[in-house]
Amino acid sequence: MLPSFLESLPNADELPDSCDIPVDNEDQNFIPNVLLFLLEYIWKHREDWFFAVDMGVYHATGPHPKVPVIPDGFLSLGVDRRKNGKPRRSYITWTENNIPPILTLEVVSYTPGEEYDEKMAIYARLGVLYYVIYNPEFWRRDGHLPLEVYKLVEGTYQLQVGEPCWMPEIGLGIGRDRLVDDPFDREVLTWCDAQGRRYRSEAEVERDRAAAERQRAATEAQRADEAQQRADEAQQRADRLAERLRELGIDPEAIESD
């Protein structure tokens, strides 16, 4: 139940769905999209999650409910995969049963975006449990690690130790890896299981399945060739024996009939 002063909060049609501010680093879109496409595969049978890239999150914990925070990527659990069967234009917490994102992601670019202070404070007020900051190029400039995962503990973010970082409330870990079969050999963020093993993409699984099928077919063909070769060799031995018997004046067919 919303407080009385929030009962007249705007709906999706009354809120802008784009900040019209271009990103200054392609990774700000590429990195979270890699996570999104992988999640669509590993959670393809689930309908209780939503992951968005560069989408406004409207909330009532800031200076004004019409001012969103826009993570590079975020994940919410316990919400519909699609809102009323349609794609969301924005994520409005008061129309999502007041469920904030459980994870937000910021990719640091050439222009610092206050990822380590202002946005961290916003996400803490909003109640985002995990805040991930990916800073592969400028971490030395900013005095941080290339990948940092913070967990909200009693209202304060605490830096988590270890990579990949396992997040039990989500049932996923997150870490860094090289993008498979990428001509640019790019580093990306990826989801991991509880043992720290990277989840493979649908393309990888299909490629390995096709390779295994080709190997199975090749093995069967090789076995068939070997069986035919053995049969041919047996026939050759039988033919030589029959020829030798005829040389000795013995009818091979007579021997077979006996």
PDB file of C-alpha atoms in Angstrom:
ATOM      1  CA  MET A   1       0.000   0.000   0.000  1.00  0.00           C
ATOM      2  CA  LEU A   2       1.459   3.345  -1.059  1.00  0.00           C
ATOM      3  CA  PRO A   3       1.483   6.322   1.327  1.00  0.00           C
ATOM      4  CA  SER A   4      -1.296   8.819   0.616  1.00  0.00           C
ATOM      5  CA  PHE A   5       1.086  11.381  -0.843  1.00  0.00           C
ATOM      6  CA  LEU A   6       2.168   8.821  -3.461  1.00  0.00           C
ATOM      7  CA  GLU A   7      -1.275   7.610  -4.496  1.00  0.00           C
ATOM      8  CA  SER A   8      -1.297   9.920  -7.519  1.00  0.00           C
ATOM      9  CA  LEU A   9       1.993   8.680  -8.923  1.00  0.00           C
ATOM     10  CA  PRO A  10       2.131   8.797 -12.737  1.00  0.00           C
ATOM     11  CA  ASN A  11       1.655   5.716 -14.888  1.00  0.00           C
ATOM     12  CA  ALA A  12       3.774   4.458 -17.755  1.00  0.00           C
ATOM     13  CA  ASP A  13       2.049   6.638 -20.340  1.00  0.00           C
ATOM     14  CA  GLU A  14       2.817   9.757 -18.323  1.00  0.00           C
ATOM     15  CA  LEU A  15       6.512   9.050 -17.902  1.00  0.00           C
ATOM     16  CA  PRO A  16       9.270   9.497 -20.501  1.00  0.00           C
ATOM     17  CA  ASP A  17      10.827   6.221 -21.596  1.00  0.00           C
ATOM     18  CA  SER A  18      14.102   7.663 -22.899  1.00  0.00           C
ATOM     19  CA  CYS A  19      16.585  10.128 -21.516  1.00  0.00           C
ATOM     20  CA  ASP A  20      17.859  10.868 -25.045  1.00  0.00           C
ATOM     21  CA  ILE A  21      21.425  10.935 -23.699  1.00  0.00           C
ATOM     22  CA  PRO A  22      23.791   8.887 -25.890  1.00  0.00           C
ATOM     23  CA  VAL A  23      26.330   6.593 -24.270  1.00  0.00           C
ATOM     24  CA  ASP A  24      29.999   7.363 -24.882  1.00  0.00           C
ATOM     25  CA  ASN A  25      31.201   3.776 -24.898  1.00  0.00           C
ATOM     26  CA  GLU A  26      29.734   0.907 -26.928  1.00  0.00           C
ATOM     27  CA  ASP A  27      30.428  -1.476 -24.042  1.00  0.00           C
ATOM     28  CA  GLN A  28      27.703   0.276 -22.047  1.00  0.00           C
ATOM     29  CA  ASN A  29      25.205  -1.431 -24.345  1.00  0.00           C
ATOM     30  CA  PHE A  30      27.218  -4.450 -25.447  1.00  0.00           C
ATOM     31  CA  ILE A  31      28.161  -5.813 -22.011  1.00  0.00           C
ATOM     32  CA  PRO A  32      24.660  -5.850 -20.487  1.00  0.00           C
ATOM     33  CA  ASN A  33      23.197  -7.233 -23.710  1.00  0.00           C
ATOM     34  CA  VAL A  34      25.578 -10.195 -23.506  1.00  0.00           C
ATOM     35  CA  LEU A  35      24.209 -10.884 -20.021  1.00  0.00           C
ATOM     36  CA  LEU A  36      20.625 -10.463 -21.226  1.00  0.00           C
ATOM     37  CA  PHE A  37      20.931 -12.879 -24.154  1.00  0.00           C
ATOM     38  CA  LEU A  38      22.658 -15.465 -21.984  1.00  0.00           C
ATOM     39  CA  LEU A  39      19.963 -15.121 -19.322  1.00  0.00           C
ATOM     40  CA  GLU A  40      17.245 -15.569 -21.938  1.00  0.00           C
ATOM     41  CA  TYR A  41      18.774 -18.954 -22.686  1.00  0.00           C
ATOM     42  CA  ILE A  42      19.602 -20.274 -19.216  1.00  0.00           C
ATOM     43  CA  TRP A  43      16.285 -19.038 -17.764  1.00  0.00           C
ATOM     44  CA  LYS A  44      14.194 -19.690 -20.870  1.00  0.00           C
ATOM     45  CA  HIS A  45      11.635 -21.698 -18.895  1.00  0.00           C
ATOM     46  CA  ARG A  46      11.171 -19.037 -16.211  1.00  0.00           C
ATOM     47  CA  GLU A  47       8.681 -16.171 -16.387  1.00  0.00           C
ATOM     48  CA  ASP A  48       9.435 -14.468 -13.049  1.00  0.00           C
ATOM     49  CA  TRP A  49      12.313 -12.204 -14.055  1.00  0.00           C
ATOM     50  CA  PHE A  50      13.058  -9.109 -16.071  1.00  0.00           C
ATOM     51  CA  PHE A  51      16.407  -7.834 -17.328  1.00  0.00           C
ATOM     52  CA  ALA A  52      16.700  -4.505 -19.098  1.00  0.00           C
ATOM     53  CA  VAL A  53      19.459  -2.539 -20.787  1.00  0.00           C
ATOM     54  CA  ASP A  54      19.621   1.257 -20.517  1.00  0.00           C
ATOM     55  CA  MET A  55      16.047   1.547 -19.245  1.00  0.00           C
ATOM     56  CA  GLY A  56      14.742   4.095 -16.793  1.00  0.00           C
ATOM     57  CA  VAL A  57      13.848   2.866 -13.309  1.00  0.00           C
ATOM     58  CA  TYR A  58      11.215   5.092 -11.714  1.00  0.00           C
ATOM     59  CA  HIS A  59      11.060   5.021  -7.940  1.00  0.00           C
ATOM     60  CA  ALA A  60       9.694   7.006  -5.034  1.00  0.00           C
ATOM     61  CA  THR A  61      12.917   7.196  -3.031  1.00  0.00           C
ATOM     62  CA  GLY A  62      14.469  10.105  -4.933  1.00  0.00           C
ATOM     63  CA  PRO A  63      13.766  13.840  -5.145  1.00  0.00           C
ATOM     64  CA  HIS A  64      10.861  13.330  -7.570  1.00  0.00           C
ATOM     65  CA  PRO A  65       9.086  10.210  -8.872  1.00  0.00           C
ATOM     66  CA  LYS A  66       9.365  11.493 -12.459  1.00  0.00           C
ATOM     67  CA  VAL A  67      13.162  11.482 -12.255  1.00  0.00           C
ATOM     68  CA  PRO A  68      14.434   7.970 -13.044  1.00  0.00           C
ATOM     69  CA  VAL A  69      17.776   6.353 -12.477  1.00  0.00           C
ATOM     70  CA  ILE A  70      19.049   4.639 -15.617  1.00  0.00           C
ATOM     71  CA  PRO A  71      21.428   1.724 -15.033  1.00  0.00           C
ATOM     72  CA  ASP A  72      23.355   0.275 -17.948  1.00  0.00           C
ATOM     73  CA  GLY A  73      21.604  -2.969 -17.023  1.00  0.00           C
ATOM     74  CA  PHE A  74      19.411  -4.291 -14.227  1.00  0.00           C
ATOM     75  CA  LEU A  75      17.700  -7.487 -13.128  1.00  0.00           C
ATOM     76  CA  SER A  76      14.444  -7.830 -11.204  1.00  0.00           C
ATOM     77  CA  LEU A  77      13.046 -11.056  -9.753  1.00  0.00           C
ATOM     78  CA  GLY A  78       9.471 -11.873  -8.796  1.00  0.00           C
ATOM     79  CA  VAL A  79       8.005  -9.777 -11.609  1.00  0.00           C
ATOM     80  CA  ASP A  80       6.386 -10.703 -14.902  1.00  0.00           C
ATOM     81  CA  ARG A  81       8.718 -11.397 -17.796  1.00  0.00           C
ATOM     82  CA  ARG A  82       6.520  -9.093 -19.869  1.00  0.00           C
ATOM     83  CA  LYS A  83       4.208  -6.518 -18.325  1.00  0.00           C
ATOM     84  CA  ASN A  84       0.612  -7.464 -19.176  1.00  0.00           C
ATOM     85  CA  GLY A  85       1.995  -9.470 -22.080  1.00  0.00           C
ATOM     86  CA  LYS A  86       3.672  -6.412 -23.604  1.00  0.00           C
ATOM     87  CA  PRO A  87       7.216  -5.010 -23.546  1.00  0.00           C
ATOM     88  CA  ARG A  88       7.919  -2.410 -20.873  1.00  0.00           C
ATOM     89  CA  ARG A  89       8.742   1.152 -21.882  1.00  0.00           C
ATOM     90  CA  SER A  90      10.296   1.717 -18.463  1.00  0.00           C
ATOM     91  CA  TYR A  91      10.449   0.011 -15.080  1.00  0.00           C
ATOM     92  CA  ILE A  92       8.103   1.683 -12.597  1.00  0.00           C
ATOM     93  CA  THR A  93       8.515   0.281  -9.113  1.00  0.00           C
ATOM     94  CA  TRP A  94       5.065   1.293  -7.867  1.00  0.00           C
ATOM     95  CA  THR A  95       3.465  -0.724 -10.690  1.00  0.00           C
ATOM     96  CA  GLU A  96       5.739  -3.708  -9.972  1.00  0.00           C
ATOM     97  CA  ASN A  97       4.473  -4.354  -6.427  1.00  0.00           C
ATOM     98  CA  ASN A  98       7.226  -2.008  -5.197  1.00  0.00           C
ATOM     99  CA  ILE A  99       9.873  -4.563  -6.199  1.00  0.00           C
ATOM    100  CA  PRO A 100      13.174  -2.811  -6.926  1.00  0.00           C
ATOM    101  CA  PRO A 101      15.835  -4.371  -9.125  1.00  0.00           C
ATOM    102  CA  ILE A 102      17.802  -7.005  -7.237  1.00  0.00           C
ATOM    103  CA  LEU A 103      20.904  -6.192  -9.304  1.00  0.00           C
ATOM    104  CA  THR A 104      22.072  -3.131 -11.164  1.00  0.00           C
ATOM    105  CA  LEU A 105      25.057  -2.877 -13.490  1.00  0.00           C
ATOM    106  CA  GLU A 106      27.106   0.153 -14.416  1.00  0.00           C
ATOM    107  CA  VAL A 107      29.836   0.045 -17.070  1.00  0.00           C
ATOM    108  CA  VAL A 108      32.316   2.850 -16.464  1.00  0.00           C
ATOM    109  CA  SER A 109      33.303   4.784 -19.568  1.00  0.00           C
ATOM    110  CA  TYR A 110      35.661   7.566 -20.574  1.00  0.00           C
ATOM    111  CA  THR A 111      33.458  10.120 -18.865  1.00  0.00           C
ATOM    112  CA  PRO A 112      33.031   9.227 -15.168  1.00  0.00           C
ATOM    113  CA  GLY A 113      29.360   8.839 -14.337  1.00  0.00           C
ATOM    114  CA  GLU A 114      29.464   8.959 -10.535  1.00  0.00           C
ATOM    115  CA  GLU A 115      29.214   5.176 -10.392  1.00  0.00           C
ATOM    116  CA  TYR A 116      31.135   5.008  -7.111  1.00  0.00           C
ATOM    117  CA  ASP A 117      29.237   7.656  -5.206  1.00  0.00           C
ATOM    118  CA  GLU A 118      25.979   9.226  -6.393  1.00  0.00           C
ATOM    119  CA  LYS A 119      24.597   6.183  -8.180  1.00  0.00           C
ATOM    120  CA  MET A 120      25.706   3.940  -5.355  1.00  0.00           C
ATOM    121  CA  ALA A 121      23.712   6.115  -2.944  1.00  0.00           C
ATOM    122  CA  ILE A 122      20.654   6.032  -5.215  1.00  0.00           C
ATOM    123  CA  TYR A 123      20.734   2.247  -5.490  1.00  0.00           C
ATOM    124  CA  ALA A 124      21.180   1.886  -1.740  1.00  0.00           C
ATOM    125  CA  ARG A 125      18.091   4.039  -1.064  1.00  0.00           C
ATOM    126  CA  LEU A 126      16.186   2.075  -3.682  1.00  0.00           C
ATOM    127  CA  GLY A 127      17.110  -1.202  -1.991  1.00  0.00           C
ATOM    128  CA  VAL A 128      19.082  -2.799  -4.819  1.00  0.00           C
ATOM    129  CA  LEU A 129      20.701  -5.843  -3.224  1.00  0.00           C
ATOM    130  CA  TYR A 130      23.659  -6.200  -5.604  1.00  0.00           C
ATOM    131  CA  TYR A 131      25.419  -3.368  -7.366  1.00  0.00           C
ATOM    132  CA  VAL A 132      27.954  -4.369 -10.036  1.00  0.00           C
ATOM    133  CA  ILE A 133      30.502  -1.892 -11.391  1.00  0.00           C
ATOM    134  CA  TYR A 134      32.488  -3.000 -14.432  1.00  0.00           C
ATOM    135  CA  ASN A 135      35.479  -0.781 -15.159  1.00  0.00           C
ATOM    136  CA  PRO A 136      37.830  -2.648 -17.532  1.00  0.00           C
ATOM    137  CA  GLU A 137      39.654   0.389 -18.957  1.00  0.00           C
ATOM    138  CA  PHE A 138      39.670   3.130 -16.358  1.00  0.00           C
ATOM    139  CA  TRP A 139      39.909   1.301 -13.031  1.00  0.00           C
ATOM    140  CA  ARG A 140      43.413   2.632 -12.353  1.00  0.00           C
ATOM    141  CA  ARG A 141      42.230   6.160 -13.066  1.00  0.00           C
ATOM    142  CA  ASP A 142      39.355   5.691 -10.616  1.00  0.00           C
ATOM    143  CA  GLY A 143      41.331   3.798  -7.969  1.00  0.00           C
ATOM    144  CA  HIS A 144      39.138   0.709  -8.088  1.00  0.00           C
ATOM    145  CA  LEU A 145      39.182  -2.871  -9.362  1.00  0.00           C
ATOM    146  CA  PRO A 146      38.126  -3.770 -12.922  1.00  0.00           C
ATOM    147  CA  LEU A 147      35.094  -5.595 -11.537  1.00  0.00           C
ATOM    148  CA  GLU A 148      33.488  -4.842  -8.213  1.00  0.00           C
ATOM    149  CA  VAL A 149      30.343  -6.411  -6.793  1.00  0.00           C
ATOM    150  CA  TYR A 150      28.727  -4.722  -3.806  1.00  0.00           C
ATOM    151  CA  LYS A 151      26.040  -6.208  -1.574  1.00  0.00           C
ATOM    152  CA  LEU A 152      23.637  -4.103   0.429  1.00  0.00           C
ATOM    153  CA  VAL A 153      23.999  -4.984   4.112  1.00  0.00           C
ATOM    154  CA  GLU A 154      21.943  -2.987   6.618  1.00  0.00           C
ATOM    155  CA  GLY A 155      21.656  -0.092   4.200  1.00  0.00           C
ATOM    156  CA  THR A 156      25.345   0.036   3.265  1.00  0.00           C
ATOM    157  CA  TYR A 157      27.118  -1.492   0.286  1.00  0.00           C
ATOM    158  CA  GLN A 158      29.902  -3.905   1.149  1.00  0.00           C
ATOM    159  CA  LEU A 159      32.438  -4.946  -1.480  1.00  0.00           C
ATOM    160  CA  GLN A 160      32.330  -8.699  -2.044  1.00  0.00           C
ATOM    161  CA  VAL A 161      35.505 -10.765  -2.190  1.00  0.00           C
ATOM    162  CA  GLY A 162      36.311 -13.262  -4.921  1.00  0.00           C
ATOM    163  CA  GLU A 163      35.565 -13.654  -8.591  1.00  0.00           C
ATOM    164  CA  PRO A 164      33.288 -14.871  -9.939  1.00  0.00           C
ATOM    165  CA  CYS A 165      31.010 -13.581  -7.216  1.00  0.00           C
ATOM    166  CA  TRP A 166      28.225 -15.954  -6.202  1.00  0.00           C
ATOM    167  CA  MET A 167      24.902 -14.258  -5.412  1.00  0.00           C
ATOM    168  CA  PRO A 168      22.715 -16.831  -3.615  1.00  0.00           C
ATOM    169  CA  GLU A 169      19.600 -14.657  -3.556  1.00  0.00           C
ATOM    170  CA  ILE A 170      19.695 -14.591  -7.345  1.00  0.00           C
ATOM    171  CA  GLY A 171      20.995 -18.101  -7.891  1.00  0.00           C
ATOM    172  CA  LEU A 172      23.732 -16.840 -10.185  1.00  0.00           C
ATOM    173  CA  GLY A 173      27.338 -15.793 -10.033  1.00  0.00           C
ATOM    174  CA  ILE A 174      28.909 -13.065 -12.134  1.00  0.00           C
ATOM    175  CA  GLY A 175      32.449 -12.781 -13.398  1.00  0.00           C
ATOM    176  CA  ARG A 176      34.652 -11.967 -16.376  1.00  0.00           C
ATOM    177  CA  ASP A 177      35.582 -14.114 -19.351  1.00  0.00           C
ATOM    178  CA  ARG A 178      36.573 -13.871 -23.000  1.00  0.00           C
ATOM    179  CA  LEU A 179      33.752 -13.878 -25.512  1.00  0.00           C
ATOM    180  CA  VAL A 180      33.819 -17.242 -27.278  1.00  0.00           C
ATOM    181  CA  ASP A 181      34.587 -17.172 -31.023  1.00  0.00           C
ATOM    182  CA  ASP A 182      34.863 -13.392 -30.970  1.00  0.00           C
ATOM    183  CA  PRO A 183      37.202 -12.034 -33.689  1.00  0.00           C
ATOM    184  CA  PHE A 184      38.049  -9.143 -31.353  1.00  0.00           C
ATOM    185  CA  ASP A 185      38.716 -11.406 -28.342  1.00  0.00           C
ATOM    186  CA  ARG A 186      36.656  -9.108 -26.136  1.00  0.00           C
ATOM    187  CA  GLU A 187      36.323  -9.497 -22.407  1.00  0.00           C
ATOM    188  CA  VAL A 188      32.717  -9.621 -21.209  1.00  0.00           C
ATOM    189  CA  LEU A 189      30.739 -10.252 -18.063  1.00  0.00           C
ATOM    190  CA  THR A 190      29.107 -13.641 -17.795  1.00  0.00           C
ATOM    191  CA  TRP A 191      26.809 -15.585 -15.503  1.00  0.00           C
ATOM    192  CA  CYS A 192      28.270 -18.516 -13.564  1.00  0.00           C
ATOM    193  CA  ASP A 193      26.932 -21.368 -11.449  1.00  0.00           C
ATOM    194  CA  ALA A 194      27.635 -21.990  -7.767  1.00  0.00           C
ATOM    195  CA  GLN A 195      30.898 -23.755  -8.641  1.00  0.00           C
ATOM    196  CA  GLY A 196      32.119 -20.766 -10.639  1.00  0.00           C
ATOM    197  CA  ARG A 197      31.607 -22.455 -13.999  1.00  0.00           C
ATOM    198  CA  ARG A 198      30.626 -20.142 -16.815  1.00  0.00           C
ATOM    199  CA  TYR A 199      27.202 -20.726 -18.321  1.00  0.00           C
ATOM    200  CA  ARG A 200      27.535 -21.510 -22.006  1.00  0.00           C
ATOM    201  CA  SER A 201      25.446 -19.718 -24.585  1.00  0.00           C
ATOM    202  CA  GLU A 202      22.839 -21.357 -26.785  1.00  0.00           C
ATOM    203  CA  ALA A 203      25.177 -20.987 -29.772  1.00  0.00           C
ATOM    204  CA  GLU A 204      27.962 -22.792 -27.905  1.00  0.00           C
ATOM    205  CA  VAL A 205      25.674 -25.595 -26.786  1.00  0.00           C
ATOM    206  CA  GLU A 206      24.292 -26.014 -30.301  1.00  0.00           C
ATOM    207  CA  ARG A 207      27.775 -25.933 -31.810  1.00  0.00           C
ATOM    208  CA  ASP A 208      28.979 -28.620 -29.399  1.00  0.00           C
ATOM    209  CA  ARG A 209      25.858 -30.698 -30.050  1.00  0.00           C
ATOM    210  CA  ALA A 210      26.425 -30.490 -33.804  1.00  0.00           C
ATOM    211  CA  ALA A 211      30.111 -31.362 -33.358  1.00  0.00           C
ATOM    212  CA  ALA A 212      29.164 -34.359 -31.201  1.00  0.00           C
ATOM    213  CA  GLU A 213      26.653 -35.492 -33.822  1.00  0.00           C
ATOM    214  CA  ARG A 214      29.269 -35.200 -36.560  1.00  0.00           C
ATOM    215  CA  GLN A 215      31.703 -37.193 -34.429  1.00  0.00           C
ATOM    216  CA  ARG A 216      29.061 -39.851 -33.760  1.00  0.00           C
ATOM    217  CA  ALA A 217      28.278 -40.136 -37.473  1.00  0.00           C
ATOM    218  CA  ALA A 218      31.973 -40.297 -38.329  1.00  0.00           C
ATOM    219  CA  THR A 219      32.524 -43.034 -35.706  1.00  0.00           C
ATOM    220  CA  GLU A 220      29.607 -45.058 -37.026  1.00  0.00           C
ATOM    221  CA  ALA A 221      30.873 -44.660 -40.592  1.00  0.00           C
ATOM    222  CA  GLN A 222      34.353 -45.745 -39.520  1.00  0.00           C
ATOM    223  CA  ARG A 223      32.917 -48.788 -37.760  1.00  0.00           C
ATOM    224  CA  ALA A 224      30.879 -49.663 -40.840  1.00  0.00           C
ATOM    225  CA  ASP A 225      33.994 -49.322 -43.015  1.00  0.00           C
ATOM    226  CA  GLU A 226      35.978 -51.534 -40.644  1.00  0.00           C
ATOM    227  CA  ALA A 227      33.183 -54.141 -40.617  1.00  0.00           C
ATOM    228  CA  GLN A 228      33.071 -54.127 -44.426  1.00  0.00           C
ATOM    229  CA  GLN A 229      36.842 -54.429 -44.573  1.00  0.00           C
ATOM    230  CA  ARG A 230      36.728 -57.449 -42.259  1.00  0.00           C
ATOM    231  CA  ALA A 231      33.992 -58.997 -44.387  1.00  0.00           C
ATOM    232  CA  ASP A 232      36.006 -58.382 -47.556  1.00  0.00           C
ATOM    233  CA  GLU A 233      39.094 -59.915 -45.993  1.00  0.00           C
ATOM    234  CA  ALA A 234      37.095 -62.954 -44.860  1.00  0.00           C
ATOM    235  CA  GLN A 235      35.704 -63.347 -48.370  1.00  0.00           C
ATOM    236  CA  GLN A 236      39.182 -63.080 -49.848  1.00  0.00           C
ATOM    237  CA  ARG A 237      40.430 -65.804 -47.497  1.00  0.00           C
ATOM    238  CA  ALA A 238      37.494 -68.005 -48.454  1.00  0.00           C
ATOM    239  CA  ASP A 239      38.170 -67.415 -52.142  1.00  0.00           C
ATOM    240  CA  ARG A 240      41.855 -68.306 -51.747  1.00  0.00           C
ATOM    241  CA  LEU A 241      40.954 -71.471 -49.839  1.00  0.00           C
ATOM    242  CA  ALA A 242      38.464 -72.486 -52.516  1.00  0.00           C
ATOM    243  CA  GLU A 243      41.052 -71.891 -55.228  1.00  0.00           C
ATOM    244  CA  ARG A 244      43.601 -74.004 -53.347  1.00  0.00           C
ATOM    245  CA  LEU A 245      41.090 -76.840 -52.923  1.00  0.00           C
ATOM    246  CA  ARG A 246      40.337 -76.820 -56.626  1.00  0.00           C
ATOM    247  CA  GLU A 247      44.070 -77.018 -57.341  1.00  0.00           C
ATOM    248  CA  LEU A 248      44.111 -80.164 -55.199  1.00  0.00           C
ATOM    249  CA  GLY A 249      41.205 -81.611 -57.155  1.00  0.00           C
ATOM    250  CA  ILE A 250      38.697 -81.061 -54.394  1.00  0.00           C
ATOM    251  CA  ASP A 251      35.350 -79.463 -55.080  1.00  0.00           C
ATOM    252  CA  PRO A 252      34.845 -76.724 -52.469  1.00  0.00           C
ATOM    253  CA  GLU A 253      31.069 -76.951 -52.874  1.00  0.00           C
ATOM    254  CA  ALA A 254      31.153 -80.632 -52.065  1.00  0.00           C
ATOM    255  CA  ILE A 255      32.969 -79.859 -48.848  1.00  0.00           C
ATOM    256  CA  GLU A 256      30.428 -77.204 -47.959  1.00  0.00           C
ATOM    257  CA  SER A 257      27.529 -79.622 -48.605  1.00  0.00           C
ATOM    258  CA  ASP A 258      29.109 -82.227 -46.334  1.00  0.00           C
TER     259      ASP A 258
END
